[in-house]
Coordinates of N, CA and C in Angstrom, one line a residue:
X6 N 0.8 -1.2 0.0 CA 0.0 0.0 0.0 C 0.9 1.2 0.0
X7 N 0.3 2.3 -0.5 CA 1.0 3.6 -0.6 C 1.2 4.2 0.8
X8 N 2.3 4.8 1.1 CA 2.6 5.5 2.3 C 2.0 6.9 2.3
X9 N 2.3 7.6 3.3 CA 1.8 9.0 3.4 C 2.5 9.9 2.3
X10 N 1.8 10.9 1.9 CA 2.5 11.8 1.0 C 3.8 12.4 1.6
X11 N 4.8 12.6 0.7 CA 6.1 12.9 1.1 C 6.1 14.2 2.1
X12 N 5.5 15.3 1.8 CA 5.5 16.4 2.7 C 5.0 16.1 4.1
X13 N 3.9 15.3 4.2 CA 3.4 15.0 5.5 C 4.3 14.0 6.2
X14 N 4.9 13.1 5.5 CA 5.8 12.1 6.1 C 7.0 12.8 6.7
X15 N 7.6 13.8 5.9 CA 8.7 14.5 6.4 C 8.4 15.4 7.6
X16 N 7.2 16.0 7.6 CA 6.8 16.8 8.7 C 6.6 15.9 10.0
X17 N 6.0 14.8 9.8 CA 5.8 13.9 11.0 C 7.1 13.3 11.5
X18 N 8.0 13.0 10.6 CA 9.3 12.5 11.0 C 10.0 13.5 11.9
X19 N 10.0 14.8 11.5 CA 10.7 15.8 12.3 C 9.9 16.1 13.6
X20 N 8.6 16.1 13.5 CA 7.8 16.4 14.7 C 8.0 15.3 15.7
X21 N 8.0 14.0 15.3 CA 8.2 12.9 16.2 C 9.6 12.9 16.8
X22 N 10.6 13.4 16.0 CA 12.0 13.5 16.5 C 12.1 14.5 17.6
X23 N 11.3 15.6 17.5 CA 11.3 16.6 18.6 C 10.7 16.0 19.8
X24 N 9.6 15.3 19.7 CA 9.0 14.7 20.8 C 9.9 13.6 21.4
X25 N 10.6 12.9 20.6 CA 11.5 11.9 21.1 C 12.7 12.5 21.9
X26 N 13.2 13.7 21.4 CA 14.2 14.4 22.1 C 13.8 14.8 23.5
X27 N 12.5 15.4 23.6 CA 12.0 15.8 24.8 C 11.9 14.6 25.8
X28 N 11.4 13.5 25.3 CA 11.2 12.3 26.1 C 12.6 11.8 26.6
X29 N 13.6 11.9 25.8 CA 14.9 11.4 26.1 C 15.5 12.3 27.3
X30 N 15.3 13.6 27.1 CA 15.8 14.6 28.1 C 15.1 14.4 29.5
X31 N 13.8 14.1 29.4 CA 13.0 13.9 30.6 C 13.5 12.5 31.3
X32 N 13.7 11.5 30.4 CA 14.2 10.2 31.0 C 15.5 10.3 31.7
X33 N 16.4 11.3 31.2 CA 17.7 11.4 31.8 C 17.8 12.5 32.9
X34 N 16.7 13.2 33.1 CA 16.7 14.3 34.0 C 17.2 13.9 35.4
X35 N 16.8 12.8 35.9 CA 17.1 12.4 37.2 C 18.4 11.6 37.4
X36 N 19.2 11.5 36.3 CA 20.4 10.7 36.4 C 21.5 11.5 37.2
X37 N 22.1 10.7 38.2 CA 23.1 11.4 39.0 C 24.5 11.4 38.4
X38 N 24.7 10.5 37.4 CA 26.0 10.4 36.7 C 25.9 11.2 35.4
X39 N 26.8 12.2 35.2 CA 26.7 13.0 34.0 C 27.1 12.2 32.8
X40 N 26.5 12.5 31.7 CA 26.8 11.8 30.4 C 28.1 12.4 29.9
X41 N 29.2 11.7 29.9 CA 30.5 12.2 29.5 C 30.6 12.8 28.1
X42 N 29.8 12.2 27.2 CA 29.9 12.6 25.8 C 29.5 14.1 25.6
X43 N 28.8 14.7 26.6 CA 28.4 16.0 26.4 C 29.6 17.0 26.4
X44 N 30.7 16.5 27.0 CA 31.9 17.4 27.0 C 32.6 17.5 25.6
X45 N 32.3 16.6 24.7 CA 33.0 16.6 23.5 C 32.2 17.2 22.3
X46 N 32.9 17.9 21.5 CA 32.4 18.6 20.3 C 32.9 17.9 19.1
X47 N 32.1 17.5 18.1 CA 32.5 16.7 17.0 C 33.6 17.4 16.2
X48 N 33.4 18.7 15.9 CA 34.4 19.4 15.1 C 35.7 19.5 15.8
X49 N 35.7 19.7 17.1 CA 37.0 19.8 17.9 C 37.6 18.4 18.0
X50 N 36.8 17.4 18.0 CA 37.4 16.0 18.0 C 38.1 15.7 16.7
X51 N 37.5 16.1 15.6 CA 38.2 15.9 14.3 C 39.5 16.7 14.2
X52 N 39.5 17.9 14.8 CA 40.7 18.7 14.8 C 41.8 18.0 15.6
X53 N 41.4 17.5 16.8 CA 42.4 16.8 17.6 C 42.9 15.6 16.9
X54 N 42.0 14.9 16.3 CA 42.5 13.6 15.6 C 43.5 14.0 14.5
X55 N 43.2 15.0 13.7 CA 44.1 15.4 12.6 C 45.4 15.9 13.2
X56 N 45.4 16.6 14.3 CA 46.7 17.0 14.9 C 47.4 15.8 15.5
X57 N 46.7 14.9 16.1 CA 47.3 13.8 16.8 C 48.1 12.9 15.7
X58 N 47.6 12.9 14.5 CA 48.3 12.1 13.5 C 49.7 12.6 13.2
X59 N 49.9 13.9 13.5 CA 51.2 14.5 13.2 C 52.1 14.5 14.5
X60 N 51.6 14.0 15.6 CA 52.4 13.9 16.8 C 53.0 12.4 16.9
X61 N 53.8 12.2 17.8 CA 54.4 10.9 18.1 C 54.0 10.4 19.5
X62 N 54.0 9.1 19.6 CA 53.7 8.5 20.9 C 54.7 9.0 21.9
X63 N 54.3 9.3 23.2 CA 55.2 9.7 24.2 C 55.7 11.1 24.2
X64 N 55.1 12.0 23.3 CA 55.6 13.3 23.2 C 55.2 14.2 24.5
X65 N 55.9 15.2 24.7 CA 55.6 16.2 25.7 C 55.1 17.5 24.9
X66 N 53.9 17.9 25.2 CA 53.2 18.9 24.4 C 52.9 20.1 25.3
X67 N 53.1 21.3 24.6 CA 52.7 22.6 25.2 C 51.6 23.2 24.4
X68 N 50.5 23.6 24.9 CA 49.5 24.3 24.2 C 49.4 25.8 24.7
X69 N 49.9 26.7 23.9 CA 49.9 28.1 24.3 C 48.6 28.8 24.0
X70 N 48.0 29.5 25.0 CA 46.7 30.1 24.8 C 45.6 28.9 24.8
X71 N 45.8 28.0 25.7 CA 45.0 26.8 25.7 C 43.5 26.9 26.0
X72 N 43.1 28.1 26.6 CA 41.7 28.2 27.0 C 41.3 27.3 28.0
X73 N 40.3 26.4 27.7 CA 39.8 25.4 28.7 C 40.6 24.1 28.6
X74 N 41.7 24.1 27.9 CA 42.6 23.0 27.7 C 41.9 21.8 27.1
X75 N 40.8 22.0 26.4 CA 40.1 20.9 25.8 C 40.8 20.2 24.7
X76 N 41.7 20.9 24.0 CA 42.5 20.3 22.9 C 43.4 19.3 23.6
X77 N 44.1 19.6 24.7 CA 45.0 18.7 25.3 C 44.3 17.5 25.8
X78 N 43.1 17.6 26.3 CA 42.3 16.5 26.7 C 41.9 15.6 25.5
X79 N 41.5 16.2 24.4 CA 41.1 15.4 23.3 C 42.2 14.7 22.6
X80 N 43.4 15.3 22.6 CA 44.6 14.7 21.9 C 44.9 13.3 22.5
X81 N 44.7 13.2 23.9 CA 45.0 12.0 24.5 C 44.1 10.8 24.2
X82 N 43.0 11.1 23.5 CA 42.1 10.1 23.1 C 42.7 9.4 21.9
X83 N 43.6 10.0 21.1 CA 44.1 9.5 19.9 C 45.6 9.2 19.9
X84 N 46.3 9.7 20.9 CA 47.7 9.5 21.0 C 48.2 9.5 22.4
X85 N 49.0 8.4 22.8 CA 49.5 8.4 24.2 C 50.6 9.4 24.3
X86 N 50.4 10.4 25.3 CA 51.4 11.5 25.4 C 52.0 11.4 26.8
X87 N 53.3 11.8 26.9 CA 54.0 11.7 28.2 C 53.6 12.9 29.1
X88 N 53.4 14.1 28.5 CA 53.2 15.3 29.3 C 52.3 16.2 28.5
X89 N 51.3 16.8 29.1 CA 50.5 17.8 28.5 C 50.4 19.0 29.4
X90 N 50.8 20.2 28.8 CA 50.9 21.4 29.6 C 50.1 22.5 28.8
X91 N 49.3 23.2 29.5 CA 48.5 24.3 28.8 C 48.8 25.6 29.6
X92 N 49.0 26.7 28.9 CA 49.2 28.0 29.5 C 48.3 29.0 28.8
X93 N 47.8 30.0 29.6 CA 47.0 31.1 29.1 C 47.2 32.3 30.0
X94 N 46.7 33.5 29.5 CA 46.9 34.7 30.3 C 46.1 34.7 31.6
X95 N 45.0 33.9 31.6 CA 44.2 33.7 32.8 C 44.4 32.2 33.2
X96 N 44.7 31.9 34.4 CA 44.9 30.6 34.9 C 43.8 29.6 34.4
X97 N 44.2 28.7 33.5 CA 43.2 27.7 33.0 C 42.7 26.8 34.1
X98 N 41.6 26.1 33.8 CA 41.2 25.1 34.7 C 41.4 23.7 34.0
X99 N 42.2 22.9 34.6 CA 42.5 21.6 34.0 C 41.3 20.7 33.9
X100 N 40.9 20.2 32.7 CA 39.8 19.3 32.6 C 40.1 17.9 33.1
X101 N 41.4 17.6 33.3 CA 41.8 16.3 33.8 C 43.0 16.5 34.7
X102 N 43.2 15.7 35.8 CA 44.4 15.9 36.7 C 45.7 15.7 36.0
X103 N 45.8 14.9 34.9 CA 47.0 14.7 34.2 C 47.5 15.9 33.4
X104 N 46.7 16.9 33.2 CA 47.0 18.1 32.4 C 47.5 19.2 33.3
X105 N 48.8 19.6 33.1 CA 49.3 20.7 33.9 C 48.9 22.0 33.2
X106 N 48.5 23.0 34.1 CA 48.1 24.3 33.6 C 48.8 25.4 34.4
X107 N 49.0 26.5 33.7 CA 49.7 27.7 34.4 C 49.3 29.0 33.6
X108 N 49.4 30.1 34.3 CA 49.2 31.4 33.7 C 50.6 31.9 33.3
X109 N 50.6 32.7 32.2 CA 51.8 33.4 31.8 C 51.5 34.8 31.4
X110 N 52.6 35.5 31.1 CA 52.4 37.0 30.9 C 52.0 37.4 29.5
X111 N 51.8 36.4 28.6 CA 51.4 36.7 27.2 C 52.5 37.2 26.3
X112 N 53.8 37.2 26.8 CA 54.9 37.7 26.1 C 56.0 36.7 25.9
X113 N 56.3 36.0 26.9 CA 57.4 34.9 26.8 C 56.9 33.7 27.5
X114 N 57.4 32.5 27.0 CA 57.0 31.2 27.5 C 57.9 30.9 28.7
X115 N 57.3 30.6 29.8 CA 58.1 30.4 31.0 C 58.7 29.0 31.2
X116 N 59.5 28.6 30.1 CA 60.1 27.3 30.1 C 61.5 27.4 29.5
X117 N 62.4 26.5 29.9 CA 63.7 26.5 29.3 C 63.7 26.1 27.8
X118 N 64.8 26.3 27.2 CA 64.9 25.8 25.8 C 64.7 24.3 25.6
X119 N 64.0 24.0 24.5 CA 63.8 22.5 24.2 C 63.1 21.8 25.3
X120 N 62.1 22.4 25.9 CA 61.4 21.8 27.0 C 60.3 20.8 26.6
X121 N 59.8 21.0 25.3 CA 58.7 20.2 24.8 C 59.0 19.7 23.4
X122 N 58.4 18.5 23.1 CA 58.6 18.0 21.7 C 57.9 18.9 20.7
X123 N 56.6 19.3 21.1 CA 55.8 20.1 20.2 C 55.1 21.2 20.9
X124 N 54.9 22.3 20.3 CA 54.3 23.5 20.8 C 53.1 23.8 19.9
X125 N 51.9 24.1 20.5 CA 50.7 24.4 19.7 C 50.3 25.8 20.0
X126 N 50.0 26.6 18.9 CA 49.4 27.9 19.0 C 48.0 27.8 18.4
X127 N 46.9 27.8 19.2 CA 45.6 27.5 18.6 C 44.7 28.6 18.7
X128 N 44.4 29.2 17.5 CA 43.3 30.2 17.3 C 43.3 31.4 18.2
X129 N 44.5 32.0 18.3 CA 44.6 33.3 19.1 C 45.6 34.3 18.5
X130 N 46.5 33.8 17.7 CA 47.5 34.7 17.1 C 46.9 35.8 16.3
X131 N 45.7 35.6 15.7 CA 45.1 36.6 14.9 C 44.6 37.8 15.7
X132 N 44.5 37.7 17.0 CA 44.1 38.8 17.8 C 45.2 39.8 18.1
X133 N 46.5 39.4 17.8 CA 47.6 40.1 18.2 C 48.2 41.0 17.1
X134 N 49.1 41.9 17.5 CA 49.8 42.6 16.4 C 50.8 41.6 15.8
X135 N 51.2 41.9 14.6 CA 52.2 41.0 13.9 C 53.5 40.9 14.7
X136 N 54.0 41.9 15.3 CA 55.2 41.9 16.1 C 55.0 41.0 17.3
X137 N 53.9 41.1 18.0 CA 53.6 40.3 19.1 C 53.5 38.8 18.7
X138 N 52.8 38.5 17.6 CA 52.6 37.1 17.2 C 54.0 36.5 16.8
X139 N 54.8 37.3 16.1 CA 56.2 36.8 15.7 C 57.0 36.5 17.0
X140 N 56.9 37.4 18.0 CA 57.7 37.2 19.2 C 57.3 35.9 19.9
X141 N 56.0 35.6 19.9 CA 55.5 34.4 20.5 C 55.9 33.1 19.7
X142 N 55.8 33.2 18.4 CA 56.3 32.1 17.5 C 57.7 31.8 17.7
X143 N 58.6 32.9 17.9 CA 60.0 32.7 18.2 C 60.2 32.0 19.5
X144 N 59.4 32.4 20.5 CA 59.4 31.7 21.8 C 59.0 30.2 21.7
X145 N 58.0 30.0 20.8 CA 57.6 28.6 20.6 C 58.8 27.8 20.0
X146 N 59.5 28.4 19.0 CA 60.6 27.7 18.4 C 61.7 27.4 19.5
X147 N 61.9 28.3 20.4 CA 62.9 28.2 21.4 C 62.6 27.0 22.3
X148 N 61.3 26.8 22.7 CA 61.0 25.7 23.7 C 60.7 24.4 23.1
X149 N 60.5 24.4 21.7 CA 60.1 23.2 21.0 C 61.4 22.4 20.5
X150 N 61.3 21.1 20.8 CA 62.4 20.2 20.3 C 62.2 19.8 18.8
X151 N 60.9 19.6 18.5 CA 60.6 19.0 17.2 C 59.6 19.9 16.3
X152 N 58.5 20.2 16.8 CA 57.5 20.7 16.0 C 56.7 21.9 16.6
X153 N 56.3 22.8 15.7 CA 55.5 24.0 16.0 C 54.2 23.9 15.2
X154 N 53.1 23.9 15.8 CA 51.8 23.8 15.1 C 51.0 25.1 15.3
X155 N 50.6 25.7 14.2 CA 49.7 26.9 14.3 C 48.4 26.5 13.7
X156 N 47.4 26.6 14.5 CA 46.0 26.3 14.1 C 45.3 27.7 14.0
X157 N 44.7 27.9 12.8 CA 44.0 29.2 12.5 C 42.8 29.0 11.6
X158 N 41.8 29.9 11.8 CA 40.7 29.9 11.0 C 41.0 30.8 9.8
X159 N 41.3 30.3 8.7 CA 41.7 31.1 7.5 C 41.0 30.8 6.3
X160 N 41.2 31.5 5.2 CA 40.6 31.3 3.9 C 41.6 31.7 2.8
X161 N 41.4 31.1 1.6 CA 42.2 31.6 0.5 C 42.2 33.1 0.3
X162 N 41.0 33.7 0.5 CA 40.9 35.1 0.4 C 39.6 35.5 1.3
X163 N 39.6 36.7 1.8 CA 38.5 37.2 2.6 C 37.5 38.0 1.8
X164 N 36.3 37.5 1.7 CA 35.2 38.2 1.1 C 34.6 39.2 2.1
X165 N 33.7 40.0 1.6 CA 33.1 41.1 2.4 C 32.5 40.5 3.7
X166 N 31.7 39.5 3.7 CA 31.0 39.0 4.9 C 32.0 38.3 5.8
X167 N 33.1 37.7 5.3 CA 34.1 37.1 6.2 C 34.9 38.3 6.9
X168 N 35.1 39.4 6.2 CA 35.8 40.5 6.8 C 34.9 41.1 7.9
X169 N 33.6 41.2 7.7 CA 32.7 41.6 8.7 C 32.7 40.7 9.9
X170 N 32.7 39.4 9.6 CA 32.7 38.4 10.7 C 34.0 38.5 11.5
X171 N 35.2 38.7 10.8 CA 36.4 38.9 11.5 C 36.5 40.1 12.4
X172 N 35.9 41.2 11.9 CA 35.9 42.4 12.7 C 35.0 42.2 14.0
X173 N 33.9 41.6 13.8 CA 33.0 41.4 15.0 C 33.6 40.4 16.0
X174 N 34.3 39.4 15.4 CA 35.0 38.5 16.3 C 36.1 39.2 17.1
X175 N 36.9 40.0 16.4 CA 37.9 40.8 17.1 C 37.4 41.7 18.2
X176 N 36.3 42.4 17.9 CA 35.7 43.3 18.9 C 35.2 42.5 20.1
X177 N 34.5 41.4 19.8 CA 33.9 40.6 20.8 C 35.0 40.1 21.8
X178 N 36.1 39.6 21.2 CA 37.2 39.0 21.9 C 38.0 40.1 22.7
X179 N 38.1 41.3 22.1 CA 38.8 42.4 22.9 C 38.0 42.7 24.2
X180 N 36.7 42.7 24.1 CA 35.9 42.9 25.3 C 36.2 41.9 26.4
X181 N 36.1 40.6 26.0 CA 36.3 39.5 26.9 C 37.7 39.4 27.5
X182 N 38.7 39.4 26.6 CA 40.0 39.2 27.0 C 40.6 40.3 27.9
X183 N 40.2 41.5 27.6 CA 40.7 42.6 28.4 C 40.0 42.5 29.8
X184 N 38.8 42.0 29.9 CA 38.1 41.9 31.1 C 38.8 40.9 32.0
X185 N 39.2 39.7 31.4 CA 39.7 38.6 32.2 C 41.2 38.7 32.5
X186 N 41.9 39.4 31.6 CA 43.4 39.4 31.7 C 44.0 40.7 32.0
X187 N 43.2 41.8 32.1 CA 43.8 43.1 32.5 C 44.8 43.5 31.5
X188 N 45.9 44.0 31.9 CA 47.0 44.5 31.1 C 47.7 43.5 30.3
X189 N 47.5 42.2 30.6 CA 48.3 41.1 29.9 C 47.8 41.0 28.4
X190 N 46.6 41.3 28.1 CA 46.1 41.2 26.8 C 46.2 42.5 26.1
X191 N 47.0 42.5 25.0 CA 47.1 43.7 24.1 C 46.7 43.4 22.7
X192 N 45.5 43.7 22.4 CA 44.9 43.4 21.1 C 45.5 44.3 20.0
X193 N 45.4 43.8 18.8 CA 46.0 44.6 17.7 C 45.2 45.9 17.4
X194 N 43.9 45.9 17.7 CA 43.1 47.0 17.4 C 42.6 47.0 15.9
X195 N 43.0 46.0 15.2 CA 42.5 45.9 13.8 C 42.6 44.4 13.4
X196 N 42.4 44.1 12.2 CA 42.3 42.7 11.7 C 43.5 42.3 10.9
X197 N 44.7 43.0 11.1 CA 45.8 42.7 10.2 C 46.3 41.3 10.3
X198 N 46.1 40.6 11.4 CA 46.6 39.2 11.6 C 45.5 38.2 11.2
X199 N 44.4 38.6 10.7 CA 43.5 37.6 10.1 C 44.0 37.3 8.7
X200 N 45.0 36.5 8.6 CA 45.7 36.3 7.4 C 45.1 35.2 6.5
X201 N 45.2 35.4 5.2 CA 44.8 34.3 4.2 C 45.8 33.2 4.3
X202 N 45.5 32.1 3.6 CA 46.5 31.0 3.5 C 47.9 31.5 3.1
X203 N 47.9 32.3 2.0 CA 49.2 32.8 1.6 C 49.9 33.7 2.6
X204 N 49.1 34.4 3.3 CA 49.6 35.3 4.3 C 50.3 34.5 5.5
X205 N 49.6 33.4 5.9 CA 50.2 32.6 6.9 C 51.5 31.9 6.4
X206 N 51.5 31.4 5.2 CA 52.6 30.8 4.7 C 53.8 31.8 4.6
X207 N 53.5 33.0 4.2 CA 54.6 34.0 4.1 C 55.2 34.3 5.5
X208 N 54.3 34.5 6.5 CA 54.7 34.8 7.8 C 55.6 33.7 8.4
X209 N 55.1 32.5 8.2 CA 55.9 31.3 8.8 C 57.2 31.1 8.1
X210 N 57.2 31.3 6.8 CA 58.4 31.2 6.0 C 59.5 32.2 6.5
X211 N 59.0 33.4 6.9 CA 60.0 34.4 7.5 C 60.7 33.8 8.7

C-alpha cells in the first residue's frame, strides 16, 4: 500500500523527532552520573584527531593560549602522550588531573629551551599585532624540540562577509580578554593578523 504523501511524512518525521528528544531529556533528568559525551564537540574532536596524526607517541606537548585545555584532553584520546601542559593569560582550569596548567604573561613562554617536543598555538595569534605574534612564535621555536603547530581559521581570500565576521570576532574578543586578563592582553586594534592561507605561509616562512 502507498505510504503518506512525502511532505506529510517529512513533517511527521521531524515532529516525532522533537517529541523523542523531549522524552529522552526527561528520561535522563534524574540521572546522578553526568553523560561524559556532552563534553565533546565533534568538530573539535576531528581537529584533535588530525593534529594527533602529526604527533608521536610519548611526546611532551605545550598548548599556548589553551583556553579550557580541551584540545589537550582530546589529543590523549588519539595519541599516548607523556606530558600535556597548557598556559594562558588567565589561569586555565585543567579538565583532567594529568594536564598541567599555568598562567603566563602573554609575552614569553616560562620554560627553558627545548622543554617540549611540540608546541601548539591554537586560534589566538590573529588577535595580536604582527610583532607580538612573531615574538611568541619565536618563543615557541625556542622551547620546542621538534614541531610547532599553528591552528588558525583562515581562507584563501577574505570576502566582504568574512571580513565583517572577522571584525565582529575581534571586537567581541577584545571585550572579553581585556576583562579577564587586564593589562596582559594587548589586542591589535585591527584585523591585520586575520591572514589568508598565503599570508600565513609567508609569515611562517619568514
